[in-house]
Coordinates of C-alpha atoms in Angstrom, one line a residue:
X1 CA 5.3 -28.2 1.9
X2 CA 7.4 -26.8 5.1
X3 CA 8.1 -23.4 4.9
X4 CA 11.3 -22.5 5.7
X5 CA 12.5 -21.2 9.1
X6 CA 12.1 -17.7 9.0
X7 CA 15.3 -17.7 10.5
X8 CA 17.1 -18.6 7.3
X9 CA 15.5 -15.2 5.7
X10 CA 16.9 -13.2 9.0
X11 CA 20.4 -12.9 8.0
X12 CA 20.8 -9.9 11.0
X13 CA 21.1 -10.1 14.0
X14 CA 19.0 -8.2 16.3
X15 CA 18.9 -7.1 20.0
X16 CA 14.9 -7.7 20.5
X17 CA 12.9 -10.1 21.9
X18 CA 12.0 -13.4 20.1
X19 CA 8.7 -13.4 18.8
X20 CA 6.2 -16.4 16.8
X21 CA 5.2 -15.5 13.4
X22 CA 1.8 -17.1 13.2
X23 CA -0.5 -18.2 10.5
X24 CA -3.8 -16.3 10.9
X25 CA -5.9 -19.2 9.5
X26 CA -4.8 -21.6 11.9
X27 CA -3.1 -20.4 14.6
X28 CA -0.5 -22.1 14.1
X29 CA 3.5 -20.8 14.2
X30 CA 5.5 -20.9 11.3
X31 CA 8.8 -19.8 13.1
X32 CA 10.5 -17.6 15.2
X33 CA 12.0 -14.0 14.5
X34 CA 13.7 -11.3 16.2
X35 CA 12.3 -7.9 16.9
X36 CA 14.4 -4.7 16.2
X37 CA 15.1 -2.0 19.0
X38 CA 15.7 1.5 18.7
X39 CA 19.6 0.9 19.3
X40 CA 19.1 -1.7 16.3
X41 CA 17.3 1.2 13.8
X42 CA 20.4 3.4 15.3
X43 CA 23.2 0.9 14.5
X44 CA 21.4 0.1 10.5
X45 CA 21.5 3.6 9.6
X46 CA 24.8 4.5 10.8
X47 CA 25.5 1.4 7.9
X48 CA 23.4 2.8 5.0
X49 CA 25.0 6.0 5.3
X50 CA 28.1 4.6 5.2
X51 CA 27.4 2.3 2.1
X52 CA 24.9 4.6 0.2
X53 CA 27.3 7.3 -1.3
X54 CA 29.4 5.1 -2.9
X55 CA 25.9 3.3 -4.3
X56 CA 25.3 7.0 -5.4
X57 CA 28.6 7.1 -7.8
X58 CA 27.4 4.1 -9.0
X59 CA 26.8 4.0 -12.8
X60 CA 23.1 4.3 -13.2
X61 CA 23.0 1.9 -15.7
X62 CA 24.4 -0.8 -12.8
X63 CA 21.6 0.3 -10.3
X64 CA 18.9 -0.5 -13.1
X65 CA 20.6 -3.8 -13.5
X66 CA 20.3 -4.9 -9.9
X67 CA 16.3 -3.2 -10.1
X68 CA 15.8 -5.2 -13.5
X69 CA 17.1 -9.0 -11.9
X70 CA 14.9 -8.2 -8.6
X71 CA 12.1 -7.6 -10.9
X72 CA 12.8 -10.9 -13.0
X73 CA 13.1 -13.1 -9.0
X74 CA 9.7 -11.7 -8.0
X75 CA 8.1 -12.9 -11.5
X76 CA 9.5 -15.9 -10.8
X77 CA 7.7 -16.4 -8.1
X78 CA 4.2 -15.9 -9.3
X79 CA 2.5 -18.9 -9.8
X80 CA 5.1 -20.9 -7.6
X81 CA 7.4 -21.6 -9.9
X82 CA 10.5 -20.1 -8.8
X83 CA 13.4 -22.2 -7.3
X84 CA 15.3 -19.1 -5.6
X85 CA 13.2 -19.1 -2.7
X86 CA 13.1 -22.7 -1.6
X87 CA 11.4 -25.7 -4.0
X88 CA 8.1 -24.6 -5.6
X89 CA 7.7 -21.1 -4.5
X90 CA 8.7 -20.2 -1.2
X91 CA 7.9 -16.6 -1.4
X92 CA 4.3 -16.9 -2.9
X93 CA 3.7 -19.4 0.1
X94 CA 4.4 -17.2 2.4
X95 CA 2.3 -14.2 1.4
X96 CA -0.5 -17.2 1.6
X97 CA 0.4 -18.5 5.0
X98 CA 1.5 -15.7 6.7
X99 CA -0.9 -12.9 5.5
X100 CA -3.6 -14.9 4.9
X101 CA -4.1 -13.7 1.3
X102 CA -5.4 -16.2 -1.5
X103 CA -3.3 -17.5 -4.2
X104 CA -4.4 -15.1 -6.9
X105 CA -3.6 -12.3 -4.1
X106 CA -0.5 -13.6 -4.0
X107 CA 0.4 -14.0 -7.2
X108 CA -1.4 -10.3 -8.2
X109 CA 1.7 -8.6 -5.2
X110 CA 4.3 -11.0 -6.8
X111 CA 3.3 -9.2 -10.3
X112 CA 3.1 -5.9 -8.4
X113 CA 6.6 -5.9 -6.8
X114 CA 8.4 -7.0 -10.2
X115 CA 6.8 -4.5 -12.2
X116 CA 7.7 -1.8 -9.3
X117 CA 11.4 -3.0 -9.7
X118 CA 11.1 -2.6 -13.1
X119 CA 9.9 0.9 -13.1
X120 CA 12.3 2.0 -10.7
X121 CA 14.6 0.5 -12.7
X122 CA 13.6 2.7 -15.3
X123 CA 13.9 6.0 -12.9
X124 CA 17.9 5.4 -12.7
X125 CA 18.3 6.8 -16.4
X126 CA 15.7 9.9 -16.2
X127 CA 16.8 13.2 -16.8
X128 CA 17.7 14.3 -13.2
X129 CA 17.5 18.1 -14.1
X130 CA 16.9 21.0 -16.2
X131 CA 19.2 24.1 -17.5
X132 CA 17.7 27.3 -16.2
X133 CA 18.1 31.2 -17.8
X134 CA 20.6 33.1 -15.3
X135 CA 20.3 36.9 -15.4
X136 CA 24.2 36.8 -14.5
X137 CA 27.1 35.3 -16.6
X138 CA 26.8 31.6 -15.1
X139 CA 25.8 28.2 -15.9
X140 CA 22.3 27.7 -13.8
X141 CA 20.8 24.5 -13.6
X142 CA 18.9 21.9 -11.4
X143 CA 19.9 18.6 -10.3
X144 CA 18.2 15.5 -8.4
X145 CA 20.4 13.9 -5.5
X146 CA 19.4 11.3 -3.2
X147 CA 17.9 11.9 -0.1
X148 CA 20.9 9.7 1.6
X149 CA 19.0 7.2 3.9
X150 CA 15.0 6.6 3.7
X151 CA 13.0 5.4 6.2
X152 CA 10.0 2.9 5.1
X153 CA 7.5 1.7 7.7
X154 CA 4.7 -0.7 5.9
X155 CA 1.7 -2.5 7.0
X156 CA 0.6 -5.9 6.9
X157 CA -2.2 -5.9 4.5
X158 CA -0.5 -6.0 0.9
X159 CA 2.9 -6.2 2.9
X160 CA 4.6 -6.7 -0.2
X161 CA 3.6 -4.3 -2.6
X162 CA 3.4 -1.0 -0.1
X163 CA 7.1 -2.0 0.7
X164 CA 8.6 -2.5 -2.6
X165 CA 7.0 0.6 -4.1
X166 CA 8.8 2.5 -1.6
X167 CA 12.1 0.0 -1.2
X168 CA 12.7 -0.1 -5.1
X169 CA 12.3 3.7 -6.3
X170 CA 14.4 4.5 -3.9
X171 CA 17.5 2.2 -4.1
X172 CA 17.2 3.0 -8.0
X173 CA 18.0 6.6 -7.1
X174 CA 21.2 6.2 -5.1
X175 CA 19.5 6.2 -1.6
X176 CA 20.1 3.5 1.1
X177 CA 17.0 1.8 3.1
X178 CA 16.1 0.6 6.3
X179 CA 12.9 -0.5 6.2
X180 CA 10.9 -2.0 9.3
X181 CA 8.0 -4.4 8.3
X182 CA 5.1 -5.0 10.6
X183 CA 5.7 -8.2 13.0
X184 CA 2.8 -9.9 11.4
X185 CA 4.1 -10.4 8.2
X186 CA 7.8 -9.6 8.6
X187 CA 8.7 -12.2 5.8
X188 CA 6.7 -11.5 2.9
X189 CA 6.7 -7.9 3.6
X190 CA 10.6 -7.5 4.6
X191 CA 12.8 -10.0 5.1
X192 CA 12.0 -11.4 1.5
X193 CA 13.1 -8.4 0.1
X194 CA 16.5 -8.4 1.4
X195 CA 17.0 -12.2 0.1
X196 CA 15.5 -11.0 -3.6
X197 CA 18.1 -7.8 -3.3
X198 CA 20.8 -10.2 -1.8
X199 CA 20.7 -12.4 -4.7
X200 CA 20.3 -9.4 -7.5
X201 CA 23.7 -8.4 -6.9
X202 CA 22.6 -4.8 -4.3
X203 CA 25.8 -4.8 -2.6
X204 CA 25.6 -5.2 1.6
X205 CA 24.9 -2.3 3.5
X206 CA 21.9 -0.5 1.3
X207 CA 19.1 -2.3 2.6
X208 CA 18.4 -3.0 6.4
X209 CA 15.3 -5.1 7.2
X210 CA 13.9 -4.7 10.4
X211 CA 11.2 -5.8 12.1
X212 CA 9.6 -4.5 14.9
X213 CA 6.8 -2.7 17.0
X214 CA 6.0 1.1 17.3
X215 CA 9.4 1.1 19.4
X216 CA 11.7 1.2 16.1
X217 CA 9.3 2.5 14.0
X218 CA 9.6 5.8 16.6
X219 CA 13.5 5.6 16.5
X220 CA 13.4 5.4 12.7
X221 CA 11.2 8.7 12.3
X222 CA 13.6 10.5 15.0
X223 CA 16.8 9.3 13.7
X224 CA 18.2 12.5 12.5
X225 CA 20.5 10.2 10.1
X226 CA 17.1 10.1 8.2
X227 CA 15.6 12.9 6.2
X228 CA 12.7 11.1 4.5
X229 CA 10.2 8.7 5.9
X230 CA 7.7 6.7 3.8
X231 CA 4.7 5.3 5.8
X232 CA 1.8 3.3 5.0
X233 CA -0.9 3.0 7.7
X234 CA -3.7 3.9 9.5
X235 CA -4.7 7.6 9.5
X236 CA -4.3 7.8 13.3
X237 CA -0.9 6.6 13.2
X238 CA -0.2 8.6 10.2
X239 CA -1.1 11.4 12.0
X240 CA 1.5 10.5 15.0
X241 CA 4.2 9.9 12.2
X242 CA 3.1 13.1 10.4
X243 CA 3.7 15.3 14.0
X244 CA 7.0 13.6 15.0
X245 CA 8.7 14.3 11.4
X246 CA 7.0 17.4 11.4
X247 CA 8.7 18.8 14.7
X248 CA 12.3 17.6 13.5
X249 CA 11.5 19.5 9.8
X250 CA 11.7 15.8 7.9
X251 CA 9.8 15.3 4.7
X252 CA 7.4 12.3 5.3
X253 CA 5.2 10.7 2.9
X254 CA 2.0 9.7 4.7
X255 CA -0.1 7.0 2.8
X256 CA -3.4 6.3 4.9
X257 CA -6.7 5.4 5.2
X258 CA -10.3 5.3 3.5
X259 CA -13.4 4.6 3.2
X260 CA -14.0 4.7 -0.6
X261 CA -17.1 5.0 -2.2
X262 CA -18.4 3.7 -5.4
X263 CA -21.3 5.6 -6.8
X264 CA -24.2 3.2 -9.2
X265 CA -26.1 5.9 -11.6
X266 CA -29.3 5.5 -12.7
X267 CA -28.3 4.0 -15.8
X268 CA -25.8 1.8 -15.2
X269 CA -25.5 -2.3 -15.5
X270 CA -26.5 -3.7 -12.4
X271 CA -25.3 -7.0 -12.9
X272 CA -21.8 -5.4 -13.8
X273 CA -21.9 -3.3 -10.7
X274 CA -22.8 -5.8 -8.4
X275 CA -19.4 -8.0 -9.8
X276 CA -17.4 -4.8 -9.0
X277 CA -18.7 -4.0 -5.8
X278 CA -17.9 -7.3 -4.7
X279 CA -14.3 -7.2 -5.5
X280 CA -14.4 -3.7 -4.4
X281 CA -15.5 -4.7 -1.0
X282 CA -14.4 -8.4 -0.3
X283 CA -11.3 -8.5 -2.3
X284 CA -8.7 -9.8 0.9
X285 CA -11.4 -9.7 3.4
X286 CA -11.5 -5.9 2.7
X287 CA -8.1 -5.0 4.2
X288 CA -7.4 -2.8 1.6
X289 CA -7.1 0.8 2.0
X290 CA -9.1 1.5 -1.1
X291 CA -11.4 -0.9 -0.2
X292 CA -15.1 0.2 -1.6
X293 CA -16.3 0.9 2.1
X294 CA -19.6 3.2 0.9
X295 CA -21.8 2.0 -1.9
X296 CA -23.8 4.5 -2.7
X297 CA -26.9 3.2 -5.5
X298 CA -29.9 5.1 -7.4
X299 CA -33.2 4.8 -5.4
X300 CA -34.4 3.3 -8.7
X301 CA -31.5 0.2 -8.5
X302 CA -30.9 -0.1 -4.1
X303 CA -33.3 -2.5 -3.2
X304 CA -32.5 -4.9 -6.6
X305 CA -28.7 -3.8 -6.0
X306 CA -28.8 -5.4 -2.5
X307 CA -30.5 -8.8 -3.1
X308 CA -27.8 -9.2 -5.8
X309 CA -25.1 -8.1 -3.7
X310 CA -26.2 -10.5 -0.9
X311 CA -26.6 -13.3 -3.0
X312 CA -23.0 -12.8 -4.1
X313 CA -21.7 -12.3 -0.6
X314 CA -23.3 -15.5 0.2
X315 CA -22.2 -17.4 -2.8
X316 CA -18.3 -16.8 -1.4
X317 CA -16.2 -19.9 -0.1
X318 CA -14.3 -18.1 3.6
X319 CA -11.8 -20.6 4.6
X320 CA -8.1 -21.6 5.0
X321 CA -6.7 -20.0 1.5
X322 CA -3.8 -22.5 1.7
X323 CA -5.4 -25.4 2.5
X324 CA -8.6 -25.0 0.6
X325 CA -10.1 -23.4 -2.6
X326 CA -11.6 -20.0 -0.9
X327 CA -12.4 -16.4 -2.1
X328 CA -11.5 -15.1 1.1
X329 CA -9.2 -16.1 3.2
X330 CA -8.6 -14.9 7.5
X331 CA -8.9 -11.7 9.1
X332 CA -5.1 -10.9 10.3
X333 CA -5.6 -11.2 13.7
X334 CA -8.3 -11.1 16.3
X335 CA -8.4 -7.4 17.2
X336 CA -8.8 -6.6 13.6
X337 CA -11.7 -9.4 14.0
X338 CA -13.1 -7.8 17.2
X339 CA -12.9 -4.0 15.7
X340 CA -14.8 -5.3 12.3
X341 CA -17.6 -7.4 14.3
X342 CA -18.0 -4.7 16.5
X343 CA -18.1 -2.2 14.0
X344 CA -21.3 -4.2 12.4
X345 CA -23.3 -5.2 15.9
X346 CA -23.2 -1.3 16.3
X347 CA -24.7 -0.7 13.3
X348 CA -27.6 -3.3 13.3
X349 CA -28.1 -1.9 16.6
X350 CA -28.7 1.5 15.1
X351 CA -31.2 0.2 12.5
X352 CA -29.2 -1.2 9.8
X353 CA -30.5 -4.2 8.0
X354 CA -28.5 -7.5 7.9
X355 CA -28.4 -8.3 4.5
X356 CA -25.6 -11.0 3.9
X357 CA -22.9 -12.2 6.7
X358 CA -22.3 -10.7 10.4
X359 CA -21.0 -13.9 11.2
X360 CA -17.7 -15.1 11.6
X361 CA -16.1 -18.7 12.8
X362 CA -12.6 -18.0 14.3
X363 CA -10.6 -15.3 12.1
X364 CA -13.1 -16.0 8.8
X365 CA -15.2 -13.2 8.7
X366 CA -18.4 -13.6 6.5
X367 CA -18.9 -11.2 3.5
X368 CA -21.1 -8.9 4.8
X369 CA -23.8 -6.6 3.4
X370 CA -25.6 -3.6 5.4
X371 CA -28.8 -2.0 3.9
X372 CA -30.6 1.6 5.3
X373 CA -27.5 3.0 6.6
X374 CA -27.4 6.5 7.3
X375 CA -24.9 9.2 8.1
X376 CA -24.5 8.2 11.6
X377 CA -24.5 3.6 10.8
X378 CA -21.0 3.1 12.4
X379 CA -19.7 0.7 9.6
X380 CA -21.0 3.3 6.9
X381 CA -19.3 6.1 8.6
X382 CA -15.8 4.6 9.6
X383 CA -13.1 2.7 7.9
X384 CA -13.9 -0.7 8.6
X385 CA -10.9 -2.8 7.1
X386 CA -13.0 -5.8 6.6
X387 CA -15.4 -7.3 4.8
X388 CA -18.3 -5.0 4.8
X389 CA -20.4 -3.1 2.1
X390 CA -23.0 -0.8 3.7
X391 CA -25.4 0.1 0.5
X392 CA -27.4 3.4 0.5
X393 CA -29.7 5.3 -2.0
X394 CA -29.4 8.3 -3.5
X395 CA -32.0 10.2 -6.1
X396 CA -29.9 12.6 -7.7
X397 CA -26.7 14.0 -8.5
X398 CA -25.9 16.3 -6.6
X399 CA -26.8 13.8 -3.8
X400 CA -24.2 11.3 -4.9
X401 CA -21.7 13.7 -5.6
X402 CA -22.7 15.3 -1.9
X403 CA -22.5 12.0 0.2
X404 CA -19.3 10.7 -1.8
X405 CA -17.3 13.8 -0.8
X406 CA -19.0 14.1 2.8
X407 CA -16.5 12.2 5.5
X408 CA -12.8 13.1 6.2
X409 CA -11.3 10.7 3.8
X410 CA -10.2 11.1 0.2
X411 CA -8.7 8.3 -1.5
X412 CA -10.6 6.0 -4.2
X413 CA -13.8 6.8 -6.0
X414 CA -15.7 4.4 -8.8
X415 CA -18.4 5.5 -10.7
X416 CA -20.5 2.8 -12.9
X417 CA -22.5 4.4 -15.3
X418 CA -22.6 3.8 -19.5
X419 CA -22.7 8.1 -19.6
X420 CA -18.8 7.9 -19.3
X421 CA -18.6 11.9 -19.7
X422 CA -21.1 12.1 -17.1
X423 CA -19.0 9.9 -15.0
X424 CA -15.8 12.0 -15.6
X425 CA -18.4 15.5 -14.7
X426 CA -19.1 13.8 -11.1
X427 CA -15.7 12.8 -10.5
X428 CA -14.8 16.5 -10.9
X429 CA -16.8 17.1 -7.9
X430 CA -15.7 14.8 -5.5
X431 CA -12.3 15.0 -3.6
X432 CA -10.0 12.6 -4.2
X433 CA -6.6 10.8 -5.1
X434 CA -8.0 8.1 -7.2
X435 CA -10.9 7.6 -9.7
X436 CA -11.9 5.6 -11.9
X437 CA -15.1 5.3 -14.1
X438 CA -16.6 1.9 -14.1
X439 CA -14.2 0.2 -12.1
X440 CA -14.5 -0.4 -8.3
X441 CA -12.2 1.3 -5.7
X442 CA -9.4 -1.3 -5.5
X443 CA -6.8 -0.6 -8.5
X444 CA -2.9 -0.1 -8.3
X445 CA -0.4 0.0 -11.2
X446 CA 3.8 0.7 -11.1
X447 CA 3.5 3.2 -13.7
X448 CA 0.6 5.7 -12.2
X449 CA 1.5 8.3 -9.5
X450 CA -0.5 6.5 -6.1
X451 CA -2.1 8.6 -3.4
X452 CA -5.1 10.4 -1.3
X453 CA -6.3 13.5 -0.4
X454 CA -7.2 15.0 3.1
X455 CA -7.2 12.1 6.0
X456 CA -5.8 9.4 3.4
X457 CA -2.5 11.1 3.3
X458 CA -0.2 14.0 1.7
X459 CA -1.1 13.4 -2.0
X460 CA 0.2 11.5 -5.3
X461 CA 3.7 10.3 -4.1
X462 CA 4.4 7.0 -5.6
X463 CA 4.2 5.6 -8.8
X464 CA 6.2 6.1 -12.0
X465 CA 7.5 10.1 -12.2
X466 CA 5.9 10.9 -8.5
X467 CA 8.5 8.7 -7.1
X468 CA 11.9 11.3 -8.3
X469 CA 10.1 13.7 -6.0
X470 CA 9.4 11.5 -3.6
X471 CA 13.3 9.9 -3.2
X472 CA 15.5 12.7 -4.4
X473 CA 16.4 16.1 -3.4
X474 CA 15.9 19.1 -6.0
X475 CA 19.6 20.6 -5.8
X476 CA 20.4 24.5 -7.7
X477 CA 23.7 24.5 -8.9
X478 CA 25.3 27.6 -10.7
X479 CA 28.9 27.4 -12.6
X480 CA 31.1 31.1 -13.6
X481 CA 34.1 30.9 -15.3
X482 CA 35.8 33.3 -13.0
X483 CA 35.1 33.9 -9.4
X484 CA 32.3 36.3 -8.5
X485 CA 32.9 40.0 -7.6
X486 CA 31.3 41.7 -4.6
X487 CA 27.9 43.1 -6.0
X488 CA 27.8 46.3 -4.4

């Protein structure tokens, strides 16, 4: 099939450059978009300001209808079936083509992004307040109001999920977007949610889809017609975000890196732990943020722990994930390539042993799996964003629990053990946003409040309840039947 012109999904005109959007497994260009400037981030937010207070008034009952039908297109999708994108699918096509994710990738973010529409849906009809005692003869209570405009800047790696979990709460709770996708994959990730929105009845001006380079996504953060920015990213541009928003008082949700680590006690099931690591690690070439980046094993499992684990790195088809039957499909671009590859060269260098993969044919990376790492094994010690599982032993519990808290990160954590209560006990002692007791790293539902600790980012913030924090202001209101007197 020929995808259609990406063009046809860019229904705004912008001032920037022309740019190719290219398919990572080939090289090839699927079409050309338009970039967004910083006059173009200006110009969309004057818009959703003027749009979004009359989406406020709206019944709430109307703005869960319009999250509902969104929900039902992006379902449709799954499994390319729908006809609203273009014959057979359009949508799930391009999350295959132009971020390089499998099929069942595909279809998992399809499933994702209806069942965030559906939550927020949901979020519309919550009880935005409380009734509070007054020590003075007035009605005292609390209300939630929209934040007005909110600014969401997402990444390429699950472009459509860490979008719509922002895009979706919000618009449910009488706020306007403008939302700048990363270049890369500025269709599945953006413009795809304007044409689902579009056709689910949002009316024009709410959303504002704009791609572009760290340009707009500066202008977005500084436009003071913004008071809450949602960003998903790396930790050092999290940081930058963080400092920008900071100086001009905004409220900014920083979702960032990891390098998660899945802990294999003494008594667990090897064979089951060696299926979840895999995922944990390999799952989309491991550009995940919870990606299992630290697998740390009992001495009296690590040696039989990494033969397994290289066997099943081996056994996995790399290749063209629209074109071929694969497990994993292309690294996004070639300085992602060059970071990962250079990332493990350092650490064989530094006495690491090559268990499975280092290789790599163009943008396919081979699985890859590092034994005798240490504290200072460059791909042990850093997020990598790729696939690569360094594997080291451990002999006790307070060594696991030391090593899984030790680095600056604190976002997933897995434990595999059949002691569940001893699994919950370690978790307590570990720092982070996420954990989950035999289950890998990599796990993400609507419903449950999604987030990290320390250098992963500013806590819990989306999912389910979190997101009326997240996408509403926290207004006091009192009401007297007669006005005040002075009080002295």
């Amino acid at each position: 099939m020929t995808l259609l012109d990406p063009k046809t999904w860019q229904a705004r005109t912008l001032s920037g450059g022309e740019y190719e959007v290219t398919e990572p497994a080939t090289g090839e260009g699927l079409g050309a978009l338009t970039l967004a400037t910083a006059d173009d981030i200006a110009a969309a937010v004057v818009a959703g300001r003027a749009a979004q207070p009359g989406w406020a008034r709206t019944p709430h009952f109307a703005r869960a209808a319009v999250l509902r039908r969104a929900g039902d297109l992006f379902a449709e999708c799954a499994g390319g079936t729908s006809q609203a994108f273009g014959s057979g699918g359009e949508l799930r096509e391009w999350l295959v083509r132009e971020s390089g994710s499998i099929p069942g990738k595909a279809d998992f973010e399809l499933h994702v992004a209806a069942q965030e529409c559906y939550e927020a849906a949901a979020l519309a009809s919550r009880p935005l307040g409380e009734v509070l005692p007054s020590e003075e003869p007035r009605l005292s209570f609390t209300r939630r109001v929209p934040v007005g405009v909110t600014g969401v800047i997402a990444p390429f790696n699950a472009p459509l999920i860490l979008a719509i979990r922002s895009v979706a709460p919000a618009l449910a709770l009488g706020n306007a977007v403008v939302l700048k996708p990363d270049p890369r994959t500025a269709v599945c990730g953006g413009l795809s949610l304007a044409a689902v929105f579009e056709e689910a009845g949002l009316p024009e001006g709410l959303l504002h889809v704009l791609p572009g380079g760290a340009e707009a996504g500066q202008a977005l953060v500084a436009d003071p017609g913004v008071p809450v920015i949602s960003f998903t990213g790396s930790t050092a541009a999290g940081r930058r975000v963080g400092e920008a928003a900071g100086r001009l008082l905004k409220r900014v949700h920083l979702e960032l890196g990891g390098n998660s680590a899945l802990v294999v006690l003494e008594d667990a099931d090897i064979e089951g732990a060696v299926a979840q690591a895999s995922w944990g690690s390999f799952f989309h070439q491991g550009q995940i943020c919870m990606t299992t980046g630290r697998h740390l094993v009992h001495a009296s499992l690590y040696e039989e722990y990494v033969e397994r684990l290289a066997a099943k790195a081996d056994a996995l088809a790399v290749g063209d994930p629209y074109r071929e039957r694969v497990h994993l499909g292309p690294i996004i671009d070639r300085a992602q390539l060059a970071k990962i590859h250079g990332l493990v060269e350092a650490s064989t260098a530094g006495g690491a042993r090559l268990a499975a993969g280092g290789t790599h044919r163009e943008l396919f990376y081979r699985p890859t799996v590092l034994a005798d790492v240490d504290d200072h094994t460059p791909a042990y010690a850093e997020e990598v964003f790729g696939p690569v599982a360094p594997v080291r032993p451990f002999r006790t519990l307070d060594e696991a629990a030391a090593l899984a808290a030790d680095g600056p990160y604190g976002l997933s954590l897995g434990i595999v053990t059949r002691d569940t209560a001893l699994g919950l006990e370690l978790a307590d002692r570990i720092p982070t946003g996420i954990a989950h007791i035999n289950d890998q790293t990599v796990n993400d539902e609507a419903v449950a409040p999604f987030g990290g600790v320390a250098a992963s980012g500013t806590g819990a913030r989306f999912g389910g309840a979190a997101n009326l924090e997240a996408f509403t202001e926290l207004r006091w209101t009192t009401v007297r039947r007669e006005p005040a007197g002075h009080g002295f």
